[in-house]
Coordinates of C-alpha atoms in Angstrom, one line a residue:
Chain A
M12 CA -112.1 38.5 -115.8
A13 CA -109.2 38.6 -113.4
L14 CA -111.4 39.8 -110.6
E15 CA -113.9 37.0 -111.1
A16 CA -111.1 34.4 -111.0
E17 CA -109.9 36.0 -107.8
E18 CA -113.3 35.7 -106.2
K19 CA -113.5 32.0 -107.1
T20 CA -110.1 30.9 -105.9
G21 CA -109.2 33.4 -103.3
V22 CA -105.9 34.1 -105.2
R23 CA -105.0 37.8 -105.1
R24 CA -102.9 38.9 -108.0
G25 CA -100.1 41.4 -107.3
T26 CA -98.5 43.9 -109.7
V27 CA -96.2 42.5 -112.4
I28 CA -93.0 44.5 -112.7
P29 CA -90.0 43.6 -114.8
M30 CA -87.0 43.5 -112.5
R31 CA -83.7 41.9 -111.8
G32 CA -83.4 39.0 -109.3
N33 CA -81.6 41.3 -106.9
D34 CA -84.5 43.8 -107.0
A35 CA -86.9 41.0 -106.4
V36 CA -85.1 40.1 -103.2
A37 CA -85.0 43.8 -102.2
Y38 CA -88.8 44.1 -102.7
A39 CA -89.3 40.9 -100.7
V40 CA -87.3 42.4 -97.8
K41 CA -89.4 45.6 -97.9
L42 CA -92.7 43.6 -98.0
S43 CA -91.5 41.6 -95.0
R44 CA -91.1 44.8 -93.0
V45 CA -87.5 44.2 -92.2
K46 CA -86.2 46.8 -89.7
V47 CA -82.5 46.5 -89.9
V48 CA -80.2 45.7 -92.9
A49 CA -76.5 45.5 -92.6
A50 CA -74.3 44.5 -95.6
Y51 CA -71.1 45.0 -97.3
P52 CA -71.0 45.3 -101.1
I53 CA -69.7 42.4 -103.3
T54 CA -70.5 41.5 -106.9
P55 CA -73.0 40.2 -107.8
Q56 CA -75.0 40.9 -104.6
T57 CA -74.5 44.7 -104.4
I58 CA -77.7 45.6 -106.2
I59 CA -79.9 44.1 -103.4
V60 CA -78.5 46.4 -100.8
E61 CA -78.4 49.4 -103.2
K62 CA -82.1 48.8 -104.0
I63 CA -82.9 48.6 -100.3
D64 CA -81.0 51.7 -99.6
E65 CA -82.9 53.4 -102.4
L66 CA -86.3 52.2 -100.9
I67 CA -85.3 53.5 -97.5
S68 CA -84.1 56.9 -98.8
K69 CA -87.3 57.3 -100.9
G70 CA -89.3 56.7 -97.7
E71 CA -91.0 53.6 -99.1
M72 CA -89.3 51.4 -96.5
D73 CA -89.0 52.0 -92.8
A74 CA -85.6 50.4 -91.8
E75 CA -82.2 51.2 -90.5
M76 CA -79.3 50.5 -92.9
I77 CA -75.9 49.8 -91.2
H78 CA -72.9 50.4 -93.4
V79 CA -70.2 48.1 -92.0
E80 CA -66.5 47.5 -92.8
S81 CA -66.7 43.8 -93.7
E82 CA -69.0 40.9 -94.1
H83 CA -68.0 39.4 -90.8
S84 CA -69.4 42.6 -89.2
A85 CA -72.4 42.6 -91.6
L86 CA -73.7 39.4 -90.3
A87 CA -72.7 40.2 -86.8
A88 CA -74.7 43.4 -86.9
T89 CA -77.7 41.7 -88.5
Y90 CA -77.5 39.0 -85.9
G91 CA -77.3 41.5 -83.1
A92 CA -80.3 43.4 -84.4
A93 CA -82.2 40.2 -84.7
V94 CA -81.4 39.3 -81.1
G95 CA -82.6 42.8 -80.2
G96 CA -86.0 41.9 -81.5
V97 CA -86.5 43.0 -85.1
R98 CA -86.6 41.4 -88.5
A99 CA -83.1 41.7 -89.9
F100 CA -81.5 40.9 -93.3
T101 CA -78.2 40.8 -95.0
A102 CA -77.0 39.6 -98.4
T103 CA -73.6 38.5 -99.7
S104 CA -71.7 36.4 -102.3
S105 CA -68.6 34.3 -102.6
H106 CA -65.7 35.7 -100.7
G107 CA -68.0 37.8 -98.5
L108 CA -69.9 34.6 -97.5
V109 CA -66.6 32.8 -96.7
Y110 CA -65.5 35.8 -94.6
M111 CA -68.7 35.8 -92.5
Y112 CA -68.6 32.0 -92.1
E113 CA -67.9 32.1 -88.4
V114 CA -70.9 34.3 -87.7
L115 CA -73.1 31.9 -89.6
W116 CA -72.5 29.4 -86.8
W117 CA -73.1 31.9 -84.1
A118 CA -76.5 32.9 -85.5
A119 CA -77.6 29.3 -86.0
G120 CA -76.3 28.1 -82.6
S121 CA -78.1 31.0 -80.8
R122 CA -81.3 29.9 -82.5
I123 CA -82.0 33.4 -83.8
P124 CA -84.1 33.8 -86.9
V125 CA -82.2 35.9 -89.5
V126 CA -82.6 35.8 -93.3
M127 CA -79.7 36.2 -95.8
A128 CA -79.6 36.2 -99.6
V129 CA -76.6 34.5 -101.1
V130 CA -76.1 35.5 -104.8
T131 CA -74.0 32.5 -105.9
R132 CA -70.6 33.1 -107.3
A133 CA -67.2 31.3 -107.7
I134 CA -64.6 31.7 -104.9
G135 CA -61.1 32.7 -105.9
A136 CA -58.2 32.2 -106.6
P137 CA -58.1 32.8 -109.5
W138 CA -60.5 35.7 -109.5
N139 CA -64.0 35.0 -111.0
I140 CA -67.3 36.8 -110.4
H141 CA -69.6 34.4 -112.3
V142 CA -72.1 31.9 -111.1
E143 CA -71.0 28.7 -109.2
H144 CA -72.5 27.0 -106.2
S145 CA -69.3 26.4 -104.1
D146 CA -70.2 29.4 -101.9
I147 CA -73.7 28.5 -100.9
L148 CA -72.9 24.8 -100.5
S149 CA -70.1 25.6 -98.1
T150 CA -72.8 26.8 -95.7
R151 CA -74.5 23.4 -95.8
D152 CA -73.5 22.2 -92.3
T153 CA -73.9 25.5 -90.4
G154 CA -77.5 24.9 -89.2
W155 CA -79.0 27.5 -91.6
L156 CA -82.0 26.6 -93.7
I157 CA -81.0 26.8 -97.4
A158 CA -83.3 27.4 -100.3
M159 CA -82.4 27.9 -103.9
A160 CA -84.4 29.9 -106.4
E161 CA -84.8 29.0 -110.0
N162 CA -86.1 32.4 -111.2
N163 CA -86.6 35.9 -110.0
Q164 CA -90.2 35.3 -109.0
E165 CA -89.0 32.5 -106.7
A166 CA -86.3 34.6 -105.3
L167 CA -88.9 37.1 -104.1
D168 CA -91.4 34.4 -102.9
L169 CA -88.8 32.3 -101.1
T170 CA -87.4 35.4 -99.3
V171 CA -90.8 36.3 -97.9
M172 CA -91.4 32.6 -97.0
M173 CA -88.0 32.3 -95.4
F174 CA -89.0 34.9 -92.7
R175 CA -92.1 32.9 -91.8
V176 CA -90.3 29.6 -91.7
T177 CA -87.3 30.8 -89.7
E178 CA -89.5 32.6 -87.2
D179 CA -91.6 29.6 -86.5
P180 CA -91.1 28.3 -82.9
R181 CA -90.7 24.8 -84.2
V182 CA -87.7 26.0 -86.3
Y183 CA -85.9 29.1 -84.8
L184 CA -83.0 28.7 -87.2
P185 CA -81.7 31.3 -89.7
G186 CA -82.2 30.9 -93.4
I187 CA -80.4 31.5 -96.7
V188 CA -82.1 32.2 -100.0
G189 CA -79.8 31.4 -102.9
L190 CA -80.1 32.9 -106.3
D191 CA -77.6 32.5 -109.2
G192 CA -75.2 35.3 -109.8
F193 CA -75.9 37.3 -113.0
I194 CA -78.2 34.6 -114.4
L195 CA -80.8 35.8 -112.0
S196 CA -79.3 38.6 -110.1
H197 CA -78.7 40.9 -113.1
T198 CA -81.3 39.5 -115.5
V199 CA -84.7 41.3 -115.9
E200 CA -87.7 39.1 -115.7
P201 CA -91.4 39.9 -115.1
V202 CA -92.0 39.5 -111.4
E203 CA -95.4 39.6 -109.7
V204 CA -95.0 41.6 -106.5
P205 CA -97.7 40.8 -104.0
D206 CA -99.6 43.5 -102.2
Q207 CA -98.4 44.6 -98.7
E208 CA -101.7 43.5 -97.2
L209 CA -101.2 40.0 -98.6
V210 CA -97.7 39.7 -97.2
D211 CA -98.9 41.1 -93.8
E212 CA -101.6 38.4 -93.8
F213 CA -99.0 35.7 -94.6
L214 CA -96.3 36.8 -92.3
P215 CA -97.3 36.8 -88.6
P216 CA -95.7 39.2 -86.2
R217 CA -92.0 38.5 -85.7
R218 CA -91.5 35.7 -83.2
Q219 CA -88.2 34.8 -81.6
P220 CA -87.1 32.8 -78.5
Y221 CA -85.6 35.6 -76.5
T222 CA -84.3 39.2 -76.8
I223 CA -81.5 41.2 -75.3
E224 CA -82.2 44.4 -73.5
S225 CA -80.3 46.8 -71.3
G226 CA -81.0 46.3 -67.7
A227 CA -81.8 42.6 -68.1
P228 CA -78.4 41.0 -68.9
I229 CA -78.1 37.5 -70.3
A230 CA -74.9 35.7 -71.4
M231 CA -75.0 34.2 -74.9
G232 CA -72.7 31.7 -76.4
N233 CA -71.0 30.9 -73.2
I234 CA -69.1 27.7 -72.5
I235 CA -71.2 24.7 -71.6
P236 CA -70.5 21.1 -70.7
D237 CA -69.8 18.8 -73.7
E238 CA -72.8 16.7 -73.0
A239 CA -75.1 19.8 -73.1
F240 CA -73.4 20.9 -76.3
E241 CA -74.2 17.6 -77.9
E242 CA -77.8 17.9 -76.8
H243 CA -77.9 21.4 -78.2
R244 CA -76.8 20.0 -81.6
M245 CA -79.4 17.2 -81.4
D246 CA -82.0 19.8 -80.8
M247 CA -80.9 21.8 -83.9
H248 CA -81.0 18.6 -85.9
E249 CA -84.5 17.9 -84.7
S250 CA -85.6 21.5 -85.5
M251 CA -84.3 21.2 -89.0
R252 CA -86.3 18.0 -89.4
E253 CA -89.4 19.9 -88.1
A254 CA -88.7 22.6 -90.6
R255 CA -89.9 20.3 -93.4
R256 CA -93.4 20.4 -92.1
V257 CA -93.3 24.2 -91.5
I258 CA -92.1 24.8 -95.1
E259 CA -94.9 22.7 -96.5
E260 CA -97.5 24.5 -94.4
A261 CA -96.1 27.9 -95.3
G262 CA -95.7 27.0 -99.0
R263 CA -99.3 25.8 -99.1
E264 CA -100.7 28.9 -97.6
Y265 CA -98.6 31.1 -99.8
G266 CA -100.0 29.2 -102.7
K267 CA -103.5 29.8 -101.6
L268 CA -102.9 33.6 -101.4
T269 CA -100.8 34.1 -104.5
G270 CA -101.5 31.2 -106.7
R271 CA -97.9 30.1 -106.6
D272 CA -97.6 26.9 -104.6
Y273 CA -94.4 26.1 -102.7
S274 CA -95.7 23.3 -100.6
S275 CA -93.1 20.8 -101.9
L276 CA -89.4 21.0 -101.1
V277 CA -88.7 20.0 -104.7
E278 CA -90.1 20.8 -108.1
C279 CA -90.9 17.9 -110.3
Y280 CA -91.0 18.4 -114.0
K281 CA -92.4 15.4 -115.9
C282 CA -90.4 13.1 -113.5
S283 CA -93.2 10.8 -112.4
D284 CA -93.3 8.8 -115.6
A285 CA -89.6 9.3 -116.6
D286 CA -87.0 6.7 -117.1
Y287 CA -84.2 9.1 -116.6
L288 CA -83.9 12.1 -114.2
F289 CA -82.0 15.3 -114.1
V290 CA -81.4 16.4 -110.5
G291 CA -79.9 19.7 -109.5
I292 CA -80.3 23.1 -107.9
G293 CA -80.7 26.7 -109.1
S294 CA -81.4 28.5 -112.3
W295 CA -80.0 26.0 -114.8
M296 CA -82.8 23.5 -113.9
G297 CA -84.9 25.8 -116.1
D298 CA -82.7 24.8 -119.0
A299 CA -83.0 21.2 -117.8
K300 CA -86.8 21.4 -118.3
I301 CA -86.3 22.6 -121.9
A302 CA -83.9 19.7 -122.4
V303 CA -86.5 17.3 -121.0
D304 CA -89.0 18.4 -123.6
A305 CA -86.4 18.1 -126.4
L306 CA -85.3 14.7 -125.2
R307 CA -88.9 13.4 -125.0
E308 CA -89.3 14.4 -128.6
K309 CA -86.3 12.3 -129.4
G310 CA -87.9 9.3 -127.6
L311 CA -85.9 9.5 -124.4
R312 CA -88.2 9.8 -121.4
F313 CA -86.5 12.3 -119.2
G314 CA -87.7 14.3 -116.2
A315 CA -86.2 17.1 -114.1
L316 CA -86.2 17.2 -110.3
R317 CA -85.1 20.5 -108.9
L318 CA -84.2 20.6 -105.2
R319 CA -85.8 23.9 -104.1
W320 CA -84.5 23.3 -100.5
I321 CA -81.1 21.9 -99.7
R322 CA -81.5 22.1 -95.9
P323 CA -83.7 20.6 -94.7
F324 CA -82.8 18.0 -97.3
P325 CA -85.8 16.7 -99.4
W326 CA -85.0 13.1 -98.7
D327 CA -88.5 11.6 -99.0
E328 CA -89.3 13.4 -102.2
L329 CA -86.0 12.4 -103.8
R330 CA -86.6 8.8 -102.9
E331 CA -90.2 8.9 -104.1
Y332 CA -89.2 10.2 -107.6
G333 CA -85.6 8.9 -107.9
L334 CA -85.4 5.3 -106.5
E335 CA -87.0 3.5 -109.5
K336 CA -85.3 5.4 -112.3
K337 CA -83.1 3.8 -114.9
A338 CA -80.5 6.5 -114.4
V339 CA -80.2 9.7 -112.4
I340 CA -78.0 12.5 -113.7
V341 CA -77.0 15.0 -111.0
L342 CA -75.9 18.4 -112.2
D343 CA -73.3 20.0 -110.0
R344 CA -72.0 23.6 -110.5
S345 CA -69.2 23.1 -107.9
I346 CA -66.8 20.3 -106.9
S347 CA -65.5 18.8 -103.8
F348 CA -62.0 18.3 -105.0
G349 CA -60.9 14.7 -105.0
Y350 CA -64.3 13.2 -105.0
A351 CA -67.5 14.6 -106.7
G352 CA -70.0 17.4 -106.7
P353 CA -71.6 18.1 -103.3
V354 CA -75.2 17.7 -104.7
F355 CA -74.3 14.3 -106.2
L356 CA -73.0 13.1 -102.9
E357 CA -76.2 14.1 -101.1
V358 CA -78.5 12.7 -103.8
S359 CA -76.5 9.5 -104.1
S360 CA -76.7 8.8 -100.4
A361 CA -80.5 9.4 -100.4
L362 CA -81.0 7.0 -103.3
E363 CA -78.6 4.5 -101.7
A364 CA -76.9 4.5 -105.2
K365 CA -79.6 2.2 -106.3
P366 CA -80.3 3.6 -109.8
S367 CA -77.5 4.2 -112.3
M368 CA -76.0 7.5 -111.3
V369 CA -73.7 10.0 -113.0
G370 CA -72.5 13.2 -111.3
V371 CA -71.9 15.7 -114.0
L372 CA -69.6 18.6 -113.2
A373 CA -70.3 21.5 -115.4
G374 CA -70.7 25.3 -115.5
V375 CA -68.0 25.8 -112.9
G376 CA -66.8 29.4 -112.8
G377 CA -69.8 30.5 -114.8
V378 CA -69.0 28.5 -118.0
D379 CA -72.1 28.7 -120.0
V380 CA -74.2 25.6 -120.0
N381 CA -77.5 25.7 -122.0
Y382 CA -80.3 23.2 -122.8
E383 CA -78.4 21.9 -125.8
D384 CA -75.5 20.9 -123.6
M385 CA -77.9 19.2 -121.3
V386 CA -79.4 17.2 -124.2
K387 CA -75.8 16.2 -125.1
I388 CA -75.1 15.1 -121.5
A389 CA -78.3 13.2 -121.3
E390 CA -77.7 11.3 -124.6
H391 CA -74.1 10.5 -123.5
V392 CA -75.3 9.1 -120.2
A393 CA -78.3 7.2 -121.8
G394 CA -75.7 5.7 -124.2
L395 CA -73.5 4.6 -121.3
V396 CA -76.5 3.0 -119.5
E397 CA -77.6 1.2 -122.8
E398 CA -74.0 0.0 -123.3
K399 CA -73.1 -1.1 -119.8
G400 CA -76.4 -1.8 -118.0
R401 CA -75.5 -0.1 -114.8
V402 CA -73.1 2.8 -114.4
Y403 CA -72.0 4.8 -111.3
V404 CA -69.8 7.7 -112.1
P405 CA -69.4 10.2 -109.2
A406 CA -67.5 12.8 -111.3
L407 CA -67.9 13.3 -115.0
W408 CA -66.6 16.6 -116.1
Y409 CA -68.4 18.2 -119.0
H410 CA -66.1 20.9 -120.4
L411 CA -66.7 22.8 -123.6
G412 CA -68.6 20.0 -125.2
E413 CA -66.3 17.2 -124.2
F414 CA -66.6 14.5 -121.4
Y415 CA -63.8 13.9 -118.9
P416 CA -64.4 11.2 -116.3
M417 CA -62.3 11.8 -113.2
K418 CA -60.8 8.4 -113.9
P419 CA -58.9 7.6 -116.0
G420 CA -58.5 11.1 -117.4
P421 CA -56.5 12.8 -118.8
L422 CA -58.1 16.2 -118.1
P423 CA -57.4 19.2 -120.3
T424 CA -55.2 21.7 -118.5
R425 CA -53.8 25.0 -119.7
K426 CA -50.1 24.9 -119.0
T427 CA -48.4 28.1 -117.8
P428 CA -47.1 29.8 -120.9
R429 CA -43.3 29.4 -121.4
H430 CA -42.6 33.2 -121.2
V431 CA -44.3 33.4 -117.8
N432 CA -42.2 30.4 -116.5
K433 CA -39.1 32.2 -117.8
L434 CA -40.0 35.4 -116.0
L435 CA -40.6 33.5 -112.8
E436 CA -37.2 31.7 -113.1
E437 CA -35.5 35.1 -113.5
L438 CA -37.3 36.6 -110.5
W439 CA -36.4 33.5 -108.5
S440 CA -32.7 33.6 -109.4
K441 CA -32.5 37.3 -108.4
K442 CA -34.0 36.6 -105.0
T443 CA -31.6 33.8 -104.2
Chain B
M25 CA -84.4 51.8 -78.4
R26 CA -88.0 50.6 -78.3
R27 CA -88.9 49.1 -75.0
L28 CA -90.3 45.6 -75.4
G29 CA -93.1 45.2 -72.9
S30 CA -93.5 46.0 -69.3
R31 CA -91.0 45.0 -66.6
K32 CA -93.3 42.0 -65.7
Q33 CA -93.4 41.0 -69.3
R34 CA -89.7 41.2 -69.7
K35 CA -89.2 39.1 -66.5
S36 CA -91.4 36.4 -68.0
R37 CA -89.4 36.3 -71.2
L38 CA -87.3 33.4 -70.3
R39 CA -89.9 31.5 -68.4
G40 CA -91.9 30.4 -71.5
E41 CA -94.9 32.6 -71.5
M42 CA -96.0 34.3 -74.7
V43 CA -95.5 38.1 -74.5
L44 CA -96.9 40.6 -76.9
A45 CA -94.9 43.7 -76.7
G46 CA -94.5 47.1 -78.5
S47 CA -96.4 50.3 -78.4
S48 CA -99.1 49.4 -81.1
P49 CA -100.1 45.8 -80.9
S50 CA -102.2 46.1 -84.0
R51 CA -99.1 46.5 -86.2
K52 CA -97.9 43.5 -88.1
D53 CA -94.3 43.8 -87.3
V54 CA -94.7 43.8 -83.6
L55 CA -92.5 41.3 -81.8
V56 CA -93.7 38.2 -80.0
V57 CA -91.2 36.5 -77.7
E58 CA -92.2 32.8 -77.6
P59 CA -89.4 30.4 -76.4
G60 CA -90.7 27.3 -78.0
D61 CA -89.4 23.9 -76.9
H62 CA -85.7 24.2 -77.6
F63 CA -82.2 24.2 -76.0
Y64 CA -80.8 27.8 -75.8
P65 CA -77.2 28.5 -75.0
L66 CA -78.0 31.2 -72.6
S67 CA -77.2 32.0 -69.0
V68 CA -77.8 34.7 -66.5
A69 CA -74.6 36.3 -65.1
A70 CA -73.9 35.2 -61.5
P71 CA -70.7 34.6 -59.5
G72 CA -68.9 31.5 -60.4
S73 CA -71.0 30.7 -63.5
M74 CA -67.8 29.3 -65.0
G75 CA -67.0 27.2 -61.9
R76 CA -64.4 27.9 -59.2
T77 CA -61.8 29.4 -61.4
G78 CA -59.5 30.0 -58.5
S79 CA -58.1 26.5 -59.1
W80 CA -56.6 27.7 -62.4
R81 CA -54.2 29.9 -60.5
T82 CA -50.4 29.3 -60.6
Q83 CA -49.5 32.6 -59.0
R84 CA -51.3 34.2 -56.1
P85 CA -51.6 38.0 -55.7
V86 CA -50.9 39.0 -52.1
V87 CA -51.9 42.5 -50.9
N88 CA -49.6 44.4 -48.6
A89 CA -52.2 46.4 -46.6
E90 CA -49.4 48.7 -45.3
K91 CA -48.5 49.8 -48.8
C92 CA -52.0 49.9 -50.2
I93 CA -53.3 53.4 -50.8
G94 CA -56.9 52.4 -51.6
C95 CA -56.8 53.9 -55.1
Y96 CA -59.2 51.3 -56.6
M97 CA -57.0 50.7 -59.7
C98 CA -56.8 46.9 -59.2
W99 CA -60.6 46.9 -58.5
L100 CA -61.1 48.7 -61.8
Y101 CA -58.8 46.5 -63.9
C102 CA -59.6 43.0 -62.5
P103 CA -61.2 41.1 -65.4
D104 CA -62.9 38.7 -63.0
N105 CA -64.4 41.0 -60.4
T106 CA -62.4 39.3 -57.6
I107 CA -61.0 42.4 -55.9
I108 CA -63.1 43.3 -52.9
M109 CA -62.5 46.8 -51.5
R110 CA -62.9 47.0 -47.8
E111 CA -63.8 50.5 -46.8
K112 CA -61.5 52.2 -44.2
A113 CA -60.1 48.8 -43.2
G114 CA -56.4 49.7 -43.8
P115 CA -53.9 50.4 -41.0
R116 CA -54.0 54.1 -41.8
G117 CA -57.8 54.1 -42.1
Q118 CA -57.6 54.0 -45.9
D119 CA -59.8 51.7 -48.1
V120 CA -57.9 48.5 -48.8
A121 CA -58.0 45.8 -51.5
S122 CA -58.5 42.2 -50.7
I123 CA -58.9 39.3 -53.1
D124 CA -61.5 36.6 -53.6
Y125 CA -59.2 33.6 -54.1
E126 CA -62.2 31.4 -54.9
Y127 CA -62.4 33.0 -58.3
C128 CA -59.0 34.8 -58.8
K129 CA -57.2 33.1 -61.7
G130 CA -53.9 34.8 -60.8
C131 CA -53.5 36.7 -64.1
G132 CA -51.4 39.4 -62.3
I133 CA -53.1 42.4 -63.9
C134 CA -53.8 43.9 -60.4
A135 CA -50.1 43.6 -59.5
N136 CA -49.2 45.3 -62.8
V137 CA -51.5 48.3 -62.4
C138 CA -50.8 48.9 -58.7
P139 CA -49.1 52.3 -58.6
V140 CA -47.3 51.6 -55.3
N141 CA -46.4 47.9 -55.8
A142 CA -48.6 46.8 -53.0
I143 CA -49.5 43.5 -54.7
E144 CA -47.0 40.8 -55.0
M145 CA -47.4 37.7 -57.2
V146 CA -46.4 34.7 -55.1
D147 CA -45.9 31.2 -56.6
E148 CA -48.8 28.9 -55.5
S149 CA -46.3 26.1 -54.6
K150 CA -45.2 28.2 -51.6
F151 CA -48.7 27.9 -50.1
I152 CA -48.8 24.2 -50.8
S153 CA -45.5 23.4 -49.0
Q154 CA -46.6 25.5 -46.0
S155 CA -49.8 23.5 -45.4

């Protein structure tokens, strides 16, 4: 049966293996024939590199693993290897990503294709290892392509795709594949692993604009006139725009080969005929889909629009699906303090704030948000729209079942316990 | 390290020609260098690629050829390659240091490393008032 279907459609099924999201990324790296991996361990990313190390030591993967002393060095080594002329990969999370932030700019500005997995996690202080999007969204303006997986299968597929897109001469920018910490990274799901022949067919030989070699010195990242610098930035912007087309092409071809189509920068779930729309990124958009079904049973026509790509930004798609809606609820798992969630700000500008819009801040620091919470959020917003006609709330916190608009407040805060204050006072008096 | 293509292929890297390199072109992970139509922040090292940096100088190193022993320490340490050693040009037939003031930024490292104090740092204002 399966073989017959394959003959008809040209789709070649791979092997289904239950695995964690991190393992899925590691397999994608192996299938993409990556030659150099440099990384530093950080929860929840560590498994990716451990798995790659295991594949190398078993002889299943032919690559060099560089153990470095920090994330700054991890990306620097990856970037160096990539400039040298091989497919190179690194992975990180949270504090690690923030620590390598400078090198992100170097890799993008040098126009060198590199692929990195970011397993999303909150940034301290205080310490927190759970899912949040403040780390990945802090890379928004660096010139890296950014994709965000909803499930483990997509984490694998997007990683393979990212190599092809970043190595396209129309793009030549590095790329990040995001997957949610623990929710995907440590959760086992069945993942269809494509055959090596299929990936070889899909991924052309590595292409890059230049290489460094001994005996033929070139200077990189040198000082240039301000006007030339501005033109360089304009060229990066243009390439990011071009990347849209490259992603669509690559996604379509990947779909033909595997049966999983990624030709769109967004995923639309029942959003064409919807009155209301959930918009967001990452794994919890899976819960949003369940919520959409539940809400439709209750008579509220909801849809879910997941941004699979954050950079390039799916501007056209968002306007196509979002402009005519009664209300758009943007789910943000991170906050730009003093204003709203980053995804809300992006979506709101693309939609020119035309529909009613509510930016819901939830799940920050890994606080559990399930489809029932989303149903509650949806009903609350639908109620607001019914009551007031048009609403525009950039920041509406949803915390443990309660709603807290940024204005007028008040927000729930846990005060420092009295005995801690007393202790601090004592310490202070001793000091002075 | 794997050599990527022949010398001719390497030379054409930056000129915009597609180059297939590597020992076994049938393999899928072989590298293709294809510049594409972009702006790359690259340059080839050459004298004065940063401009005439001699204008940055506030102090000028002046070599006393009598004292110079031709040890090459200044030549070794100069961060800008502006020490030019003249072979057997010293008064005692020794190699002697001279300085390319077009690019010397006047950092003073040469004066510092000189074992016989043959290089003196002189304020640039002295040279302005003389002319």
